[in-house]
Coordinates of C-alpha atoms in Angstrom, one line a residue:
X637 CA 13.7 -55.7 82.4
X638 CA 15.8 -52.4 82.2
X639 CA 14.5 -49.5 79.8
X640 CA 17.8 -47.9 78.9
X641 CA 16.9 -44.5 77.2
X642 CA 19.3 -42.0 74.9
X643 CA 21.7 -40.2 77.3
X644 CA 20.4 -42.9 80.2
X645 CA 23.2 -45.6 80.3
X646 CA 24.1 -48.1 83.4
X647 CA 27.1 -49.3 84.7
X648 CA 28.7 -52.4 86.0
X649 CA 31.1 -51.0 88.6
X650 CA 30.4 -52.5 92.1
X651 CA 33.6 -51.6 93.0
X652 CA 33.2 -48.0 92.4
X653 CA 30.3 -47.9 95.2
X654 CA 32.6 -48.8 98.0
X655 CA 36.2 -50.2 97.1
X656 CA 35.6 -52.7 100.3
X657 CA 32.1 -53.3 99.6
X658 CA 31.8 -56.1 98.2
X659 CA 34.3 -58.1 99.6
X660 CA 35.6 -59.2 95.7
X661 CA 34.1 -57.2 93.3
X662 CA 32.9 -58.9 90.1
X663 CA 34.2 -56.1 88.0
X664 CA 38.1 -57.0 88.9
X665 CA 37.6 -60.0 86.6
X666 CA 37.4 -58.3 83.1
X667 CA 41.3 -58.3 83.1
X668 CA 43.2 -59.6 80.6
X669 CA 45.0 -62.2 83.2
X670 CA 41.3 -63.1 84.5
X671 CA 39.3 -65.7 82.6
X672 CA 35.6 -63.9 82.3
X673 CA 32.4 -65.0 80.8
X674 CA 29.7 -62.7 80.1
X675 CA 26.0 -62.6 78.6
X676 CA 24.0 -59.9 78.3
X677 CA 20.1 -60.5 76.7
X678 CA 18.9 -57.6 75.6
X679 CA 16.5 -55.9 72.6
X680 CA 17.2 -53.0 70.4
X681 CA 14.2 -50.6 70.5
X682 CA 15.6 -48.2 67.6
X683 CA 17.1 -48.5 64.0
X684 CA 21.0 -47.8 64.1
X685 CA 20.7 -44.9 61.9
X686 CA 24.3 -44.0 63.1
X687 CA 27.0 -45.5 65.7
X688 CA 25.1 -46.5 68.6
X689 CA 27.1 -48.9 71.4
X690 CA 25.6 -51.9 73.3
X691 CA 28.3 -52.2 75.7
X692 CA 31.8 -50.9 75.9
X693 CA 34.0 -52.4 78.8
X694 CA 36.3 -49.7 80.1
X695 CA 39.2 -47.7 80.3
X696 CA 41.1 -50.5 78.0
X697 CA 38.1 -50.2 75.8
X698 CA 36.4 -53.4 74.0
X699 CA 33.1 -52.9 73.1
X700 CA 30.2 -53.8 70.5
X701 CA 28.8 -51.0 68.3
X702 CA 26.1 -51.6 65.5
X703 CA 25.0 -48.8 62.9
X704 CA 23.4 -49.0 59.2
X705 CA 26.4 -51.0 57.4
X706 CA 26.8 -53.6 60.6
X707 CA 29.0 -53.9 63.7
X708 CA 31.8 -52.8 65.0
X709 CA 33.7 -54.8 67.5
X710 CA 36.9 -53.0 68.7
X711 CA 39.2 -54.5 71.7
X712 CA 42.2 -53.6 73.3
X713 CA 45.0 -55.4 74.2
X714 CA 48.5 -53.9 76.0
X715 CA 49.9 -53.4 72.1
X716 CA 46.7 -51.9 70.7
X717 CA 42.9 -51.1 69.8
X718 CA 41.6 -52.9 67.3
X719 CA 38.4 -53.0 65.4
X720 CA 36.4 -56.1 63.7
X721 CA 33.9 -55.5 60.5
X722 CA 30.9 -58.0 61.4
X723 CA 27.8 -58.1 59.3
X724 CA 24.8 -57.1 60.8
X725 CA 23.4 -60.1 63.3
X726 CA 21.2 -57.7 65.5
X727 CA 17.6 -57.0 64.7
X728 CA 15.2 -54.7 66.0
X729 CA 12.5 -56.0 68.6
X730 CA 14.9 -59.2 68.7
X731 CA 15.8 -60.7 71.3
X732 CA 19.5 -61.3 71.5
X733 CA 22.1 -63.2 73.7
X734 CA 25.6 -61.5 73.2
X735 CA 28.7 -63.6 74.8
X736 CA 32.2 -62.2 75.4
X737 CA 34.5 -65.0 77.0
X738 CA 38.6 -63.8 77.8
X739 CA 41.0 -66.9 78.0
X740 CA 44.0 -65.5 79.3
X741 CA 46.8 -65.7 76.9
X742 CA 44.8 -67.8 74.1
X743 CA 41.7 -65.9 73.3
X744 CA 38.9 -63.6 73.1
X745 CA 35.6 -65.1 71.8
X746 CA 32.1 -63.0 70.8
X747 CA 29.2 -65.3 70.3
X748 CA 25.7 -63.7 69.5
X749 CA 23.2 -66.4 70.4
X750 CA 25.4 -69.0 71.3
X751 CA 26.5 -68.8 67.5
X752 CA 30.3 -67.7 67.3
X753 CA 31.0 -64.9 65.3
X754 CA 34.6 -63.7 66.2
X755 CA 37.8 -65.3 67.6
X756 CA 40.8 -63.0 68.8
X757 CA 44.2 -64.6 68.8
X758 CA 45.5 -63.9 72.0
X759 CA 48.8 -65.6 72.1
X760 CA 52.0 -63.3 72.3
X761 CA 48.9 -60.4 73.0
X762 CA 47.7 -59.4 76.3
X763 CA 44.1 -58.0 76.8
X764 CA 44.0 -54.9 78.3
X765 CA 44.5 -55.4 82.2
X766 CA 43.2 -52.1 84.8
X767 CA 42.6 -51.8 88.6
X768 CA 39.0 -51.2 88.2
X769 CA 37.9 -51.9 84.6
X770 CA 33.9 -51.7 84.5
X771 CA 31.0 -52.0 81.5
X772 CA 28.3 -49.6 80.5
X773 CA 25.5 -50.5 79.2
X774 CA 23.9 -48.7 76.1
X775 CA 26.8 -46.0 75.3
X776 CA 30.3 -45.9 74.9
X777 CA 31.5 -43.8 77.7
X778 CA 30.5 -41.8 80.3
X779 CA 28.0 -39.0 79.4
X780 CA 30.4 -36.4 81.4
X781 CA 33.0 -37.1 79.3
X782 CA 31.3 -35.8 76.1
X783 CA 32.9 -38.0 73.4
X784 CA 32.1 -41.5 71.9
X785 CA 28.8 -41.6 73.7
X786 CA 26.9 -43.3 70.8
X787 CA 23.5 -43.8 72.9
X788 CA 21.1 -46.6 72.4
X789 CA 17.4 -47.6 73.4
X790 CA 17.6 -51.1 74.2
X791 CA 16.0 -53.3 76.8
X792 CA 18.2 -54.9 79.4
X793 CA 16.8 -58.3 80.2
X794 CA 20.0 -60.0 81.8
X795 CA 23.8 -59.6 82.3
X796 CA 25.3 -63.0 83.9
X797 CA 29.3 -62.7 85.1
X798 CA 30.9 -66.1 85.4
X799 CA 34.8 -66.6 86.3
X800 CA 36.7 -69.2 87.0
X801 CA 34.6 -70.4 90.2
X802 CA 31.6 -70.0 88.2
X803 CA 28.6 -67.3 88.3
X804 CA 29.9 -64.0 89.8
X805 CA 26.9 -62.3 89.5
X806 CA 23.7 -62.4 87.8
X807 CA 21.5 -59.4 86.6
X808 CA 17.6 -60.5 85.8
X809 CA 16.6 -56.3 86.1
X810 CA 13.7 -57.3 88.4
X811 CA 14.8 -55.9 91.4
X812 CA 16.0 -52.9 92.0
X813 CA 17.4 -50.3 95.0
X814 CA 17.8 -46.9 95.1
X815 CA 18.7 -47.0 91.3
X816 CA 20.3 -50.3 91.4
X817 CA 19.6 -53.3 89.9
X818 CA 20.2 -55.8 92.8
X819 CA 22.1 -59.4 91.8
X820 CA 20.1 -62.2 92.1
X821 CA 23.4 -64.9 93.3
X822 CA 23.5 -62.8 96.4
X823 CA 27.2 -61.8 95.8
X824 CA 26.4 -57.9 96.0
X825 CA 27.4 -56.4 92.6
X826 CA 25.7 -53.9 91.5
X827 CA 24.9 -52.0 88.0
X828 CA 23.4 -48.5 88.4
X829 CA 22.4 -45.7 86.7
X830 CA 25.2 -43.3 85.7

């Protein structure tokens, strides 16, 4: 398990590392003309007594953020941002299993434990596509950056990447190296500590 603190967040960029290290670097999938799966299992450790982010996937930002009223999905396609009123599924001290699955071209699905809560139309829309898109954990951008951080205290407990060949990676925050957690299918893509 990962103990993300406030102004501690992780990142899912094995491409930023080395851009030939690994040799395919899960983190080009979570394109808009990629089909992408992912879970992340985590719990909340604090009461969202303002914005606080789970995960954002960025620089075409989509991301999951939960404060008093509920959550917040927002995604991005090549059009625009746009941002989904849910009512508030996530509890503190739960354990929860958040799903994000891209269809190219047909949809974008979020399930929170395996239930489905939102569907996104995606036909005449394209999700946002980038070079080297990437997802941190537990705030909404990069602390440097200074803006839309929205910290959160949650535990980390797994972050799976499937594609269209299957698993990708797999994140069971067991093992780690020199501030890495190391993937478990052997395919070499990291998350580490910003």
């Amino acid at each position: 398990m990962l103990k993300l603190k406030t102004g501690e967040p992780w990142v899912f960029w094995p491409s930023s590392i080395c851009d030939t290290f690994p040799e395919n670097p899960g983190n080009r999938v979570l394109r808009g003309d990629c089909y992408f799966e992912f879970d992340i299992r985590f719990t909340l450790r604090e009461e969202p007594i303002e914005r606080k982010t789970i995960f954002a996937l960025l620089p075409k930002y989509t991301g999951l953020d939960i404060h008093p009223e509920g959550m917040v999905f927002a995604y991005t396609t090549e059009e625009e941002t746009a941002y989904i009123n849910l009512p508030s599924l996530i509890k503190v001290g739960e354990e929860v299993l958040l799903t994000v699955e891209h269809q190219p071209n047909r949809y974008l699905r979020i399930f929170i434990n395996k239930e489905l809560i939102e569907e996104v139309n995606l036909d005449n829309k394209v999700f946002g596509i980038d070079n080297s898109p990437h997802i941190i954990f537990g705030a909404g951008n990069f602390p440097k950056n200074d803006f839309n951080l929205n910290y959160v205290d949650l535990d980390l407990h797994e972050f799976i990447l499937k594609g269209i060949t299957g698993v990708i990676c797999h994140h069971t925050f067991e093992e780690f190296i020199f501030d890495k957690s190391v993937d478990i299918s052997g395919n070499l893509n990291f998350i580490h500590k910003l």
